[in-house]
Short mmCIF file of C-alpha atoms in Angstrom, two decimals:
data_model
loop_
_atom_site.label_atom_id
_atom_site.label_comp_id
_atom_site.label_asym_id
_atom_site.label_seq_id
_atom_site.Cartn_x
_atom_site.Cartn_y
_atom_site.Cartn_z
CA UNK A 1 -13.58 -4.20 -19.75
CA UNK A 2 -15.22 -2.23 -16.97
CA UNK A 3 -17.49 0.78 -17.27
CA UNK A 4 -15.89 4.04 -16.16
CA UNK A 5 -17.97 6.21 -13.81
CA UNK A 6 -18.98 9.41 -15.60
CA UNK A 7 -17.55 11.70 -12.92
CA UNK A 8 -14.09 10.12 -13.15
CA UNK A 9 -11.69 11.48 -15.77
CA UNK A 10 -9.73 9.09 -17.99
CA UNK A 11 -6.34 10.05 -16.50
CA UNK A 12 -7.43 9.29 -12.94
CA UNK A 13 -9.11 6.06 -14.01
CA UNK A 14 -5.97 4.86 -15.82
CA UNK A 15 -3.71 5.82 -12.93
CA UNK A 16 -5.80 4.15 -10.24
CA UNK A 17 -6.83 0.74 -11.61
CA UNK A 18 -3.63 -1.12 -10.65
CA UNK A 19 -3.25 0.41 -7.18
CA UNK A 20 -7.00 0.13 -6.58
CA UNK A 21 -6.99 -3.59 -7.36
CA UNK A 22 -3.86 -4.15 -5.24
CA UNK A 23 -5.33 -2.27 -2.29
CA UNK A 24 -8.65 -4.09 -2.60
CA UNK A 25 -6.87 -7.44 -2.80
CA UNK A 26 -4.82 -6.68 0.31
CA UNK A 27 -7.61 -5.20 2.42
CA UNK A 28 -10.57 -7.34 1.29
CA UNK A 29 -9.30 -10.76 0.21
CA UNK A 30 -6.11 -11.07 2.27
CA UNK A 31 -7.05 -9.30 5.50
CA UNK A 32 -10.77 -8.47 5.47
CA UNK A 33 -10.61 -4.94 6.84
CA UNK A 34 -13.68 -3.82 8.78
CA UNK A 35 -14.84 -0.94 10.99
CA UNK A 36 -12.83 -0.63 14.19
CA UNK A 37 -9.69 -2.31 12.82
CA UNK A 38 -6.34 -0.52 12.97
CA UNK A 39 -4.31 -0.54 9.75
CA UNK A 40 -0.65 0.42 9.37
CA UNK A 41 0.22 1.49 5.81
CA UNK A 42 3.95 1.79 5.28
CA UNK A 43 5.04 4.58 2.92
CA UNK A 44 1.53 6.00 2.80
CA UNK A 45 2.45 8.82 0.42
CA UNK A 46 3.26 6.37 -2.38
CA UNK A 47 0.62 5.81 -5.08
CA UNK A 48 -0.34 2.43 -3.61
CA UNK A 49 -0.20 3.71 -0.04
CA UNK A 50 -2.47 6.63 -0.86
CA UNK A 51 -5.20 4.38 -2.27
CA UNK A 52 -4.79 1.83 0.54
CA UNK A 53 -5.22 4.55 3.19
CA UNK A 54 -8.36 5.90 1.60
CA UNK A 55 -9.87 2.45 1.02
CA UNK A 56 -9.18 1.45 4.64
CA UNK A 57 -10.82 4.66 5.86
CA UNK A 58 -13.72 4.05 3.50
CA UNK A 59 -14.21 0.71 5.27
CA UNK A 60 -14.22 2.38 8.71
CA UNK A 61 -10.70 1.44 9.82
CA UNK A 62 -8.29 3.57 11.83
CA UNK A 63 -5.14 4.23 9.79
CA UNK A 64 -1.54 4.82 10.85
CA UNK A 65 1.05 5.59 8.19
CA UNK A 66 4.79 6.12 7.87
CA UNK A 67 6.42 8.95 5.92
CA UNK A 68 9.87 8.78 4.34
CA UNK A 69 10.39 12.53 3.95
CA UNK A 70 9.07 15.87 5.17
CA UNK A 71 7.14 16.28 1.91
CA UNK A 72 5.49 12.87 2.43
CA UNK A 73 4.59 13.80 6.01
CA UNK A 74 2.99 17.08 4.92
CA UNK A 75 1.07 15.29 2.15
CA UNK A 76 -0.31 12.68 4.55
CA UNK A 77 -1.29 15.31 7.09
CA UNK A 78 -3.37 17.06 4.43
CA UNK A 79 -5.45 13.97 3.63
CA UNK A 80 -9.14 14.16 4.48
CA UNK A 81 -10.35 12.35 6.45
CA UNK A 82 -7.05 12.55 8.34
CA UNK A 83 -4.98 9.51 9.29
CA UNK A 84 -4.80 8.78 13.01
CA UNK A 85 -1.02 9.18 13.13
CA UNK A 86 1.80 9.94 10.72
CA UNK A 87 5.14 8.43 11.77
CA UNK A 88 8.04 10.34 10.21
CA UNK A 89 10.92 7.87 9.83
CA UNK A 90 13.05 10.11 7.60
CA UNK A 91 15.67 10.83 10.27
CA UNK A 92 15.98 7.17 11.28
CA UNK A 93 15.43 7.94 14.98
CA UNK A 94 11.75 7.04 15.31
CA UNK A 95 10.83 3.52 16.43
CA UNK A 96 7.86 2.44 14.30
CA UNK A 97 6.92 -0.46 16.58
CA UNK A 98 7.00 1.73 19.68
CA UNK A 99 4.90 4.44 17.99
CA UNK A 100 2.27 1.92 16.83
CA UNK A 101 2.04 0.28 20.24
CA UNK A 102 1.67 3.70 21.82
CA UNK A 103 -1.10 4.64 19.39
CA UNK A 104 -2.99 1.38 20.04
CA UNK A 105 -2.58 1.32 23.82
CA UNK A 106 -0.11 -1.55 23.62
CA UNK A 107 -2.49 -3.84 21.73
CA UNK A 108 -0.77 -3.62 18.34
CA UNK A 109 -2.25 -3.08 14.90
CA UNK A 110 -4.65 -5.46 13.20
CA UNK A 111 -3.36 -5.14 9.62
CA UNK A 112 0.06 -4.16 8.27
CA UNK A 113 0.71 -3.32 4.61
CA UNK A 114 4.46 -3.08 4.20
CA UNK A 115 6.48 -1.48 1.42
CA UNK A 116 9.42 -3.83 1.84
CA UNK A 117 11.32 -4.86 4.96
CA UNK A 118 14.86 -5.34 6.19
CA UNK A 119 15.62 -9.01 6.59
CA UNK A 120 18.78 -8.60 8.67
CA UNK A 121 20.04 -6.14 11.25
CA UNK A 122 23.25 -5.33 9.40
CA UNK A 123 22.43 -5.00 5.72
CA UNK A 124 24.67 -3.81 2.94
CA UNK A 125 22.24 -1.22 1.62
CA UNK A 126 23.38 1.93 -0.12
CA UNK A 127 20.06 3.63 -0.86
CA UNK A 128 18.52 5.87 1.77
CA UNK A 129 15.06 4.39 1.25
CA UNK A 130 16.32 0.89 2.05
CA UNK A 131 17.79 2.21 5.28
CA UNK A 132 14.37 3.58 6.25
CA UNK A 133 12.56 0.27 5.84
CA UNK A 134 11.45 -1.39 9.08
CA UNK A 135 13.05 -4.62 10.21
CA UNK A 136 10.87 -7.74 10.06
CA UNK A 137 11.12 -8.06 13.86
CA UNK A 138 9.64 -4.57 14.24
CA UNK A 139 6.59 -5.54 12.18
CA UNK A 140 6.10 -8.76 14.16
CA UNK A 141 6.40 -6.75 17.39
CA UNK A 142 3.78 -4.14 16.44
CA UNK A 143 1.34 -6.74 15.07
CA UNK A 144 -1.61 -7.39 17.37
CA UNK A 145 -3.20 -10.71 18.35
CA UNK A 146 -4.91 -12.26 15.34
CA UNK A 147 -3.28 -9.65 13.10
CA UNK A 148 -2.53 -9.87 9.40
CA UNK A 149 0.79 -8.90 7.81
CA UNK A 150 0.45 -8.26 4.07
CA UNK A 151 3.93 -8.14 2.58
CA UNK A 152 5.36 -7.13 -0.78
CA UNK A 153 8.74 -8.64 0.16
CA UNK A 154 9.10 -11.68 -2.09
CA UNK A 155 12.34 -12.80 -0.40
CA UNK A 156 10.94 -12.71 3.14
CA UNK A 157 12.71 -15.20 5.38
CA UNK A 158 11.41 -16.03 8.86
CA UNK A 159 13.56 -17.65 11.53
CA UNK A 160 12.10 -20.04 14.13
CA UNK A 161 11.81 -17.27 16.79
CA UNK A 162 9.85 -15.16 14.24
CA UNK A 163 7.47 -18.02 13.54
CA UNK A 164 7.08 -18.67 17.25
CA UNK A 165 6.12 -15.03 17.90
CA UNK A 166 3.55 -15.15 15.10
CA UNK A 167 2.22 -18.45 16.44
CA UNK A 168 1.75 -17.01 19.93
CA UNK A 169 -0.19 -14.09 18.44
CA UNK A 170 -2.21 -16.26 16.08
CA UNK A 171 -1.09 -13.87 13.33
CA UNK A 172 -0.87 -14.55 9.60
CA UNK A 173 1.36 -13.47 6.73
CA UNK A 174 0.09 -13.05 3.17
CA UNK A 175 2.06 -12.15 0.06
CA UNK A 176 0.71 -9.46 -2.24
CA UNK A 177 1.57 -10.67 -5.73
CA UNK A 178 0.52 -8.28 -8.49
CA UNK A 179 0.48 -11.03 -11.12
CA UNK A 180 -1.61 -13.61 -9.22
CA UNK A 181 -4.56 -13.05 -11.57
CA UNK A 182 -2.72 -14.77 -14.42
CA UNK A 183 -2.21 -18.04 -12.55
CA UNK A 184 -5.70 -19.54 -12.43
CA UNK A 185 -9.23 -19.04 -13.69
CA UNK A 186 -10.50 -18.69 -10.12
CA UNK A 187 -8.14 -15.79 -9.44
CA UNK A 188 -9.16 -14.14 -12.70
CA UNK A 189 -12.74 -14.42 -11.54
CA UNK A 190 -11.86 -12.52 -8.36
CA UNK A 191 -10.16 -9.87 -10.49
CA UNK A 192 -13.29 -9.39 -12.58
CA UNK A 193 -15.38 -9.38 -9.41
CA UNK A 194 -13.33 -6.47 -8.06
CA UNK A 195 -13.55 -4.51 -11.30
CA UNK A 196 -17.19 -5.10 -12.10
CA UNK A 197 -18.78 -5.07 -8.64
CA UNK A 198 -16.68 -3.68 -5.82
CA UNK A 199 -14.44 -1.49 -7.92
CA UNK A 200 -17.58 0.24 -9.15
CA UNK A 201 -18.80 0.73 -5.58
CA UNK A 202 -15.52 1.46 -3.80
CA UNK A 203 -12.81 2.49 -6.25
CA UNK A 204 -15.16 4.82 -8.13
CA UNK A 205 -16.03 6.46 -4.80
CA UNK A 206 -12.33 6.85 -4.10
CA UNK A 207 -11.75 8.39 -7.51
CA UNK A 208 -14.57 10.83 -7.01
CA UNK A 209 -14.19 11.70 -3.33
CA UNK A 210 -10.41 11.28 -3.05
CA UNK A 211 -7.49 11.60 -5.40
CA UNK A 212 -4.72 9.18 -6.41
CA UNK A 213 -1.06 10.17 -6.51
CA UNK A 214 -0.68 11.15 -10.17
CA UNK A 215 1.89 13.13 -12.07
CA UNK A 216 0.83 15.43 -14.87
CA UNK A 217 -0.26 13.47 -17.99
CA UNK A 218 2.70 12.67 -20.22
CA UNK A 219 2.48 13.05 -24.02
CA UNK A 220 3.25 10.02 -26.14
CA UNK A 221 6.59 11.38 -27.38
CA UNK A 222 7.88 11.43 -23.76
CA UNK A 223 6.78 7.86 -23.02
CA UNK A 224 10.27 6.38 -23.43
CA UNK A 225 11.80 8.81 -20.96
CA UNK A 226 8.95 8.23 -18.52
CA UNK A 227 9.39 4.46 -18.74
CA UNK A 228 13.11 4.78 -17.97
CA UNK A 229 12.29 6.83 -14.87
CA UNK A 230 9.78 4.23 -13.73
CA UNK A 231 12.18 1.34 -14.33
CA UNK A 232 14.82 3.10 -12.20
CA UNK A 233 12.27 3.48 -9.38
CA UNK A 234 12.69 7.25 -9.55
CA UNK A 235 9.00 8.00 -10.12
CA UNK A 236 7.27 9.00 -6.90
CA UNK A 237 3.84 9.36 -8.54
CA UNK A 238 1.93 7.28 -11.09
CA UNK A 239 2.81 8.09 -14.69
CA UNK A 240 -0.04 8.20 -17.23
CA UNK A 241 0.61 8.45 -20.97
CA UNK A 242 -2.02 10.52 -22.75
CA UNK A 243 -2.54 9.89 -26.47
#
């Protein structure tokens, strides 16, 4: 249990806890974001991306984000404070690595939060979103010296040249596992620490000053339909069931 800030409504609190904890885990425990760092958030208009952007900015970092559609690009451009650069990859013609290196003066970004990656150059992918994902080599290329790559790709496979590039940069890769808190008492302690201490200081600020990506509250009788949409990965915003 964690006490809800009075100025935060129940719908926003329910729709932000998971993404807030994920973002805090990625940016605090796995990469230690700090003022002056440059963070690349892939698919920044997603519910997780939105919270990650705002948390990174809250910590004083410069944020670059990718957009998968014109609507996503317009949404990201309306965020306040604004992101440093929105990279629209919807037409498949923009080089993410080149754009990031240009934005950072060739130094590369300090932290990358991906939303999945392509493992091979020629992939048998039918969905448009999969085609828009960056290749793993692109992320390694745009990563700066001493950088951190936080990945959600559980099947990530690195070849010797990939490892050599990361070694030369002194870069690290961490896996963002949503269920890590169930694996040990120590990890559960970190989870409670986020909720009780830092979530109260940071996530409550985000909920009050910023807004998560939420759909309209869904009545209980539509819960089954909503769950089917979520399971098919067709939900672009967080779904909250209201009793």
